[in-house]
PDB file of C-alpha atoms in Angstrom:
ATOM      1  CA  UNK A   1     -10.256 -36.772  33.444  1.00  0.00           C
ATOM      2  CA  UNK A   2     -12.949 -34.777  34.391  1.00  0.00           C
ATOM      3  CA  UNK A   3     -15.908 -33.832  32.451  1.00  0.00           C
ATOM      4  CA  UNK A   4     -15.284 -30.031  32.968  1.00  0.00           C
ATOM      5  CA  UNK A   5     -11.731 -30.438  32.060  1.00  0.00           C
ATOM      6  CA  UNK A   6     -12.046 -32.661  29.084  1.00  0.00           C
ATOM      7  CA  UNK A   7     -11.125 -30.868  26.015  1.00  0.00           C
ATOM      8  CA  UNK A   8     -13.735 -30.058  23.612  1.00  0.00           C
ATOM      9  CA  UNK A   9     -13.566 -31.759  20.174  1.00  0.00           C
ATOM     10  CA  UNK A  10     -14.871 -31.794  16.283  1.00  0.00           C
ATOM     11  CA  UNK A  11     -17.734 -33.394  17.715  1.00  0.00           C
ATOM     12  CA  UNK A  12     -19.132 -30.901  20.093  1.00  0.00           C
ATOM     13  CA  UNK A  13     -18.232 -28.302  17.748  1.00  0.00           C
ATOM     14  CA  UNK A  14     -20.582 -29.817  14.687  1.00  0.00           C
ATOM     15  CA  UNK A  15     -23.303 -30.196  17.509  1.00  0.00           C
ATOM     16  CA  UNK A  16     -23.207 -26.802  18.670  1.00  0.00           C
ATOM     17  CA  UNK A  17     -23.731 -25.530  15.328  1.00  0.00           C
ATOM     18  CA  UNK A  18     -26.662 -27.869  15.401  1.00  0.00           C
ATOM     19  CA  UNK A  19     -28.126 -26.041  18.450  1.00  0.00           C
ATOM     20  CA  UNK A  20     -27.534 -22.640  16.289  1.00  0.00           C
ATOM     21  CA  UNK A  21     -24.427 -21.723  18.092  1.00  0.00           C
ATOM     22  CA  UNK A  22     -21.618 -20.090  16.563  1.00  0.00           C
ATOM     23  CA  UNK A  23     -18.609 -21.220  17.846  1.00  0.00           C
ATOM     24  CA  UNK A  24     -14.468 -21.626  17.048  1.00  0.00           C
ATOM     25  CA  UNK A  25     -12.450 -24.666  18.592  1.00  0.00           C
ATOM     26  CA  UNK A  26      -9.146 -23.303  19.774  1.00  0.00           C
ATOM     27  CA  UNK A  27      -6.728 -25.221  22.260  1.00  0.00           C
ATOM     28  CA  UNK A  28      -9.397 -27.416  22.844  1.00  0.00           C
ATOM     29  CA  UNK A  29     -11.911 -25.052  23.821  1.00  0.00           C
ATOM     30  CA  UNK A  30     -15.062 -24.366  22.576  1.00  0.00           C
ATOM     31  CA  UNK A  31     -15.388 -20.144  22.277  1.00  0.00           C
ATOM     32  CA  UNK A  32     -17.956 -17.743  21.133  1.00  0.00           C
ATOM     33  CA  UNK A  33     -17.762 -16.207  18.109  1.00  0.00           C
ATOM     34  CA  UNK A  34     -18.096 -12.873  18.755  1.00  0.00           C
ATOM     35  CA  UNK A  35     -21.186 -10.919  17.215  1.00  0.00           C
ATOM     36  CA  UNK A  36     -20.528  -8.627  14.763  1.00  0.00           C
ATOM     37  CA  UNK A  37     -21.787  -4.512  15.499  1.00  0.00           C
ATOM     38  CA  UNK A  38     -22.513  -2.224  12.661  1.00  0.00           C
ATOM     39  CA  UNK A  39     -19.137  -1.051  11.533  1.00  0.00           C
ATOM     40  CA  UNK A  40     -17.664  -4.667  11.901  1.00  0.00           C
ATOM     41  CA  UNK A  41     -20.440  -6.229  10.410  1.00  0.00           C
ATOM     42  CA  UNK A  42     -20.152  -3.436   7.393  1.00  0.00           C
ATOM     43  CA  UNK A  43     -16.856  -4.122   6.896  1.00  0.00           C
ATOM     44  CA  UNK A  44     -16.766  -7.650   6.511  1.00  0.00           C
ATOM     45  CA  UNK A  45     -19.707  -7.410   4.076  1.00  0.00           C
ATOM     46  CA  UNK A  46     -17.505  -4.519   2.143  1.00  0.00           C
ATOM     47  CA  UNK A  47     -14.314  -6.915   2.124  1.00  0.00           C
ATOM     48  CA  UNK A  48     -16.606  -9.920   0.613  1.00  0.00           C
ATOM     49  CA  UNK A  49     -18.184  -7.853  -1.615  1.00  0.00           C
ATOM     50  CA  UNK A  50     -15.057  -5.894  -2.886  1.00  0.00           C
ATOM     51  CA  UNK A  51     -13.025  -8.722  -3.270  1.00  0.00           C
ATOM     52  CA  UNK A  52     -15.233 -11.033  -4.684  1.00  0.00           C
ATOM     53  CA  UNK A  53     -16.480  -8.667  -7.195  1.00  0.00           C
ATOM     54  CA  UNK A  54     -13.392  -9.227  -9.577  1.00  0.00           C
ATOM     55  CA  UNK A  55     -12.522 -12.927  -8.109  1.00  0.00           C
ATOM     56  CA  UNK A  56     -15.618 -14.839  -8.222  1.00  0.00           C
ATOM     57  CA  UNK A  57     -16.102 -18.138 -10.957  1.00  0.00           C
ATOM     58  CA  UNK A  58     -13.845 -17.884 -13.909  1.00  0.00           C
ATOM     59  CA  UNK A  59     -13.618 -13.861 -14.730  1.00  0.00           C
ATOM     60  CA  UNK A  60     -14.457 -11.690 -17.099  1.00  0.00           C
ATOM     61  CA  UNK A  61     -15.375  -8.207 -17.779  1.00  0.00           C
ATOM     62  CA  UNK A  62     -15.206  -6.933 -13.771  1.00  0.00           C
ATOM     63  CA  UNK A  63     -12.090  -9.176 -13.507  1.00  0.00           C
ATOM     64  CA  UNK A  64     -10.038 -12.253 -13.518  1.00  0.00           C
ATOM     65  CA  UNK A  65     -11.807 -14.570 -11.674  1.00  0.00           C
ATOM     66  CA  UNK A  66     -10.131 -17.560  -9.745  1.00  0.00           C
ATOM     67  CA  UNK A  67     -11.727 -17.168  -6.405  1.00  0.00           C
ATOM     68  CA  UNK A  68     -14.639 -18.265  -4.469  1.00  0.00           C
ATOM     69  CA  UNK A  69     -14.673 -16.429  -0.959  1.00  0.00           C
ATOM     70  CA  UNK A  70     -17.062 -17.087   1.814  1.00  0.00           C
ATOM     71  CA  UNK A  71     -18.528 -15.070   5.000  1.00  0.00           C
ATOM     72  CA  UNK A  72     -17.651 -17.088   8.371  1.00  0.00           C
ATOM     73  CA  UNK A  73     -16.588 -20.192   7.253  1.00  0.00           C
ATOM     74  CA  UNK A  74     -15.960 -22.869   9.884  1.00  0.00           C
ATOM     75  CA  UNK A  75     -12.594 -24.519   8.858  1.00  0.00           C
ATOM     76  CA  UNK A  76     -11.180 -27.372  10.610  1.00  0.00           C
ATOM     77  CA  UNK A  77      -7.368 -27.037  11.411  1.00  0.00           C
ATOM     78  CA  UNK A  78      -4.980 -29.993  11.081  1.00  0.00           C
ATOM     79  CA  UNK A  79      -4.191 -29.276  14.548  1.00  0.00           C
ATOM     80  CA  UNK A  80      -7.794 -30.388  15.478  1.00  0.00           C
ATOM     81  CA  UNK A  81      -8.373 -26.148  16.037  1.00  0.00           C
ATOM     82  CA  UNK A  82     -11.375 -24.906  14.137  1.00  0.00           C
ATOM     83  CA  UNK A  83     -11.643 -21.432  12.790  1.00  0.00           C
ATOM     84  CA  UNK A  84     -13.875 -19.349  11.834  1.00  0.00           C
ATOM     85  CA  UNK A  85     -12.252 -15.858   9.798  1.00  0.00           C
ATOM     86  CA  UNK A  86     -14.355 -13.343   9.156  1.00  0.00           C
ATOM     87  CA  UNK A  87     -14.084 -13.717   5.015  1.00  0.00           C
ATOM     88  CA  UNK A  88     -11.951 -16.540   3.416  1.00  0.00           C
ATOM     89  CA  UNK A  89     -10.982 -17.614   0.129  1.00  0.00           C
ATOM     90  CA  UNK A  90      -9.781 -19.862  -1.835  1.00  0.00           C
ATOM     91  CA  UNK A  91      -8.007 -20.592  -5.166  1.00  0.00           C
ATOM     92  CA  UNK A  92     -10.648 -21.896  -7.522  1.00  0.00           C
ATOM     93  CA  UNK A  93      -9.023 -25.346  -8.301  1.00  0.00           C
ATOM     94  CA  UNK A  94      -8.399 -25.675  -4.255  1.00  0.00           C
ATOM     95  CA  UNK A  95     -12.507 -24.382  -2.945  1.00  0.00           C
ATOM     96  CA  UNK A  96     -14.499 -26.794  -1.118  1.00  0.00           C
ATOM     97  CA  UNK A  97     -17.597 -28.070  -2.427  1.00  0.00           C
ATOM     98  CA  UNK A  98     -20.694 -29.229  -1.411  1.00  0.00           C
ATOM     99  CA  UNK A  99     -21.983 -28.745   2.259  1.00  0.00           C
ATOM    100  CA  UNK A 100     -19.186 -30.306   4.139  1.00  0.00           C
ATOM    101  CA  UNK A 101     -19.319 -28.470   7.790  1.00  0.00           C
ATOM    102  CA  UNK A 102     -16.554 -27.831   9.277  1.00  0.00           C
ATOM    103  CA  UNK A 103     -14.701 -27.402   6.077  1.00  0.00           C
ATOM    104  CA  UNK A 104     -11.078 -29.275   5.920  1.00  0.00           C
ATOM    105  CA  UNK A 105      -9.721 -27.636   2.857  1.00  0.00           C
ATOM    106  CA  UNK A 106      -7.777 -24.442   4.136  1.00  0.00           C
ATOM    107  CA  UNK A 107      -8.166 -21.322   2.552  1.00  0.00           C
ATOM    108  CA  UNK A 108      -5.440 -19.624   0.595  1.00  0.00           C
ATOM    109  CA  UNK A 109      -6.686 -16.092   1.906  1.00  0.00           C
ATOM    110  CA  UNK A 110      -8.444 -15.120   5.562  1.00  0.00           C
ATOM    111  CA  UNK A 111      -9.553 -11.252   6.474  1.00  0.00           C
ATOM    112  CA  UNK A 112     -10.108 -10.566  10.142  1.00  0.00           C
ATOM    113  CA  UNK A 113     -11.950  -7.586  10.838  1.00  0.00           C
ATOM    114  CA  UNK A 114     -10.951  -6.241  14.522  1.00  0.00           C
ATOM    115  CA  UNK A 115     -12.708  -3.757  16.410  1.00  0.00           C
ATOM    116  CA  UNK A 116     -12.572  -4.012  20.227  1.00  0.00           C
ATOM    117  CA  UNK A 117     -12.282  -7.122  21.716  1.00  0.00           C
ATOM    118  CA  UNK A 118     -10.943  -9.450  18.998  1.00  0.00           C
ATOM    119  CA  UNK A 119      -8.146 -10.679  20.934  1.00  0.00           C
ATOM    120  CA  UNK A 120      -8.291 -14.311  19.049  1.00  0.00           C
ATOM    121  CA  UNK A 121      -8.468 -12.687  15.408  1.00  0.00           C
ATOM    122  CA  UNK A 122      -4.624 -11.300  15.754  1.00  0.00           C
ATOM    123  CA  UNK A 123      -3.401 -13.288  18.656  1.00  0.00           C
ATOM    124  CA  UNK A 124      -4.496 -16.720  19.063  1.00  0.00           C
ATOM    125  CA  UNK A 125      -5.568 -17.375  14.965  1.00  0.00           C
ATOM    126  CA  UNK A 126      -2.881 -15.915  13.240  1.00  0.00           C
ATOM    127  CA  UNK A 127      -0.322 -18.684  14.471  1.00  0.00           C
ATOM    128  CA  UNK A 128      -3.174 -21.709  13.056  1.00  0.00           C
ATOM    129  CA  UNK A 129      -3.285 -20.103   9.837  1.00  0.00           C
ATOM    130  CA  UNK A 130      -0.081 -20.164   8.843  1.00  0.00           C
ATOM    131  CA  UNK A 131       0.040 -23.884  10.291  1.00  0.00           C
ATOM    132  CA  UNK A 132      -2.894 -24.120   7.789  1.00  0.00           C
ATOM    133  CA  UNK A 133      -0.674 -22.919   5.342  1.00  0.00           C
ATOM    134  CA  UNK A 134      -2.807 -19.788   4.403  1.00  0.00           C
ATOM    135  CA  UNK A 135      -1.041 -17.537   1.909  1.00  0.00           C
ATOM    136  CA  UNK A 136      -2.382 -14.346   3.157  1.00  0.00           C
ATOM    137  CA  UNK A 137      -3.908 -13.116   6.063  1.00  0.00           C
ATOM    138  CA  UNK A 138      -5.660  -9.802   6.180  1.00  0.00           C
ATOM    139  CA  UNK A 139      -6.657  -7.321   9.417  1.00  0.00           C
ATOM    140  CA  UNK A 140      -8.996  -5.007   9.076  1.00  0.00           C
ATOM    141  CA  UNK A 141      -8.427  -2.620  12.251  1.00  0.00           C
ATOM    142  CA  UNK A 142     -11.713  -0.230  12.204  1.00  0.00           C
ATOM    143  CA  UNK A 143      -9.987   1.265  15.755  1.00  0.00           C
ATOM    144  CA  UNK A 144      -7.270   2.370  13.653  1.00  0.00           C
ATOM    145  CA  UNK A 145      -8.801   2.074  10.657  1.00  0.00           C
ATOM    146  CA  UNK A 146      -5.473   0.620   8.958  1.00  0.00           C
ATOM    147  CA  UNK A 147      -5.957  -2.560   6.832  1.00  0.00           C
ATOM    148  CA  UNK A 148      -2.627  -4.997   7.099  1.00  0.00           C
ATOM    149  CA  UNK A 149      -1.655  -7.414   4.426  1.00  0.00           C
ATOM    150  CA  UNK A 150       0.314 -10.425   5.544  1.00  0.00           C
ATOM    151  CA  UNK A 151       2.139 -13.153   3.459  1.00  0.00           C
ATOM    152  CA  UNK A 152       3.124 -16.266   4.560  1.00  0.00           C
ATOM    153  CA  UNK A 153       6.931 -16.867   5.266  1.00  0.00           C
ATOM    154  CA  UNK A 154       9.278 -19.437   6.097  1.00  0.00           C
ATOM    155  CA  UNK A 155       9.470 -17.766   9.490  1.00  0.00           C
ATOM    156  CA  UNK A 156       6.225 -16.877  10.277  1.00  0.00           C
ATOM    157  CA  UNK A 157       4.037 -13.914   8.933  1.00  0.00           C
ATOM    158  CA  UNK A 158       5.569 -11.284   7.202  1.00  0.00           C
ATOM    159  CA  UNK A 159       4.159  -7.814   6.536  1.00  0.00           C
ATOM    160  CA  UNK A 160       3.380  -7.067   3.097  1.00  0.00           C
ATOM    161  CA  UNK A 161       1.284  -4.034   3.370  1.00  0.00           C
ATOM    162  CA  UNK A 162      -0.962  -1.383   5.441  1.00  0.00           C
ATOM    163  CA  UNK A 163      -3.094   0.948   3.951  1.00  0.00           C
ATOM    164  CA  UNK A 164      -5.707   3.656   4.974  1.00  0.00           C
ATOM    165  CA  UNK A 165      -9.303   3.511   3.593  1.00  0.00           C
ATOM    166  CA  UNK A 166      -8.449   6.494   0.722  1.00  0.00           C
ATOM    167  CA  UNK A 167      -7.671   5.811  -2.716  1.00  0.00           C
ATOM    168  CA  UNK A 168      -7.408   2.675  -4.931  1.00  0.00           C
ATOM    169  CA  UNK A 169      -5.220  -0.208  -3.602  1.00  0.00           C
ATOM    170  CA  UNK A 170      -4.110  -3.370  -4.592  1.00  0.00           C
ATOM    171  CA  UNK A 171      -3.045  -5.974  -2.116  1.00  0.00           C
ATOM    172  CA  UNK A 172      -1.640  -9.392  -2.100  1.00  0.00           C
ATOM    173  CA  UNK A 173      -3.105 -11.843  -3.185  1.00  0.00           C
ATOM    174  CA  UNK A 174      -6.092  -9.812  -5.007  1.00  0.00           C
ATOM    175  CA  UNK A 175      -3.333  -7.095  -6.701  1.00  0.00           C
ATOM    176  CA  UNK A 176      -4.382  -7.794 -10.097  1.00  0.00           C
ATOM    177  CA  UNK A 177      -7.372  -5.572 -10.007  1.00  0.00           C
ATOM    178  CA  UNK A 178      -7.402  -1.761  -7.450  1.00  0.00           C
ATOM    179  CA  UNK A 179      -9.610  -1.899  -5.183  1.00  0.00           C
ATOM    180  CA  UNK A 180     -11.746   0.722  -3.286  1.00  0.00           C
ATOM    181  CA  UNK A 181     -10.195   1.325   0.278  1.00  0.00           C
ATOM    182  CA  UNK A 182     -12.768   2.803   1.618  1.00  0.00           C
ATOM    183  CA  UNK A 183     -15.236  -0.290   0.633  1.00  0.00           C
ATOM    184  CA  UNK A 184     -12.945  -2.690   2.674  1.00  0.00           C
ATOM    185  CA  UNK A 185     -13.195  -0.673   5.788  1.00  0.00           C
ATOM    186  CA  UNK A 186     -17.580  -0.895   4.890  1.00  0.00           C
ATOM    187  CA  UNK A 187     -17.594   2.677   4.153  1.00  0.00           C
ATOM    188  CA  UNK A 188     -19.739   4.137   1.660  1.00  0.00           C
ATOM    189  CA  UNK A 189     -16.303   7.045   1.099  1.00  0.00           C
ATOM    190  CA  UNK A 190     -13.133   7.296   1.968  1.00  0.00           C
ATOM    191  CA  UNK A 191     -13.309   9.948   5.170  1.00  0.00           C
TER     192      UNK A 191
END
């Protein structure tokens, strides 16, 4: 096979993030994760923050605990595919440890934040979470500015929720606590 058609692997994945390059293995090519602008990059920060207000170590008085979430995790899919969601999570007795890169423990939630070009994020990604066996997948669409909550079926994903960026919400699998809309879209109010 030739060396421009061989498929790219784990390998050349950890050594581009060696060289400082952020990258996601899917179909066995190597592919530039895209850069985040201002309102994407504001929104992923609001989802982390929002979420892992209430969710992070073992709860308390801002909330029940039982999550530790991360900002652009690499993952490494069973299928050899590695992805990199915007914000993940994961059940507390599940979450990786240590400095393990790419990480091979899949989350139990992923958030996608969409804005132009994010093709991958809802078309190519969705179908190696749920082979992951991801409970929930979120997408954040700042063009429409509609979040969309998706569980994890027997037949593929199945739509649980979409909500605007007024109000209070609570959505799968963080509905134990209402959350500020407008905060998950990275605004600082609901328009």
């Amino acid at each position: 096979m030739s060396p421009a058609l061989r498929r790219a692997t784990v390998a050349d994945l950890v050594e581009a993030e060696t060289q400082g390059r952020r990258l996601e293995l899917l179909g066995g090519t190597l592919v530039e994760k895209e850069a985040a602008g201002n309102r994407h990059g504001a929104s992923h920060g609001g989802v982390f923050a929002t979420v892992r207000a209430p969710f992070r170590g073992r709860g308390g008085p801002q909330g029940p605990g039982g999550w530790v979430c991360l900002i652009e995790p690499s993952v490494l899919a069973g299928s050899g595919d590695g992805v990199v969601p915007d914000v993940a999570g994961w059940r507390r007795e599940r979450a990786p440890s240590g400095d393990e890169f790419p990480l091979t423990v899949a989350p139990d939630w992923v958030c996608e934040v969409v804005y132009s070009s994010h093709g991958r994020d809802v078309g190519q990604k969705p179908p190696i979470y749920l082979a992951m066996n991801v409970g929930h997948y979120w997408v954040v669409d700042l063009n429409a500015m509609v979040l969309t909550v998706y569980r994890a079926g027997p037949d593929g994903w199945v739509w649980v929720a979409g909500v605007g960026p007024e109000g209070k919400v609570r959505l799968e699998p963080f509905d134990a606590v209402e959350l500020p809309a407008a905060d998950l879209f990275g605004l600082d109010e609901a328009p």
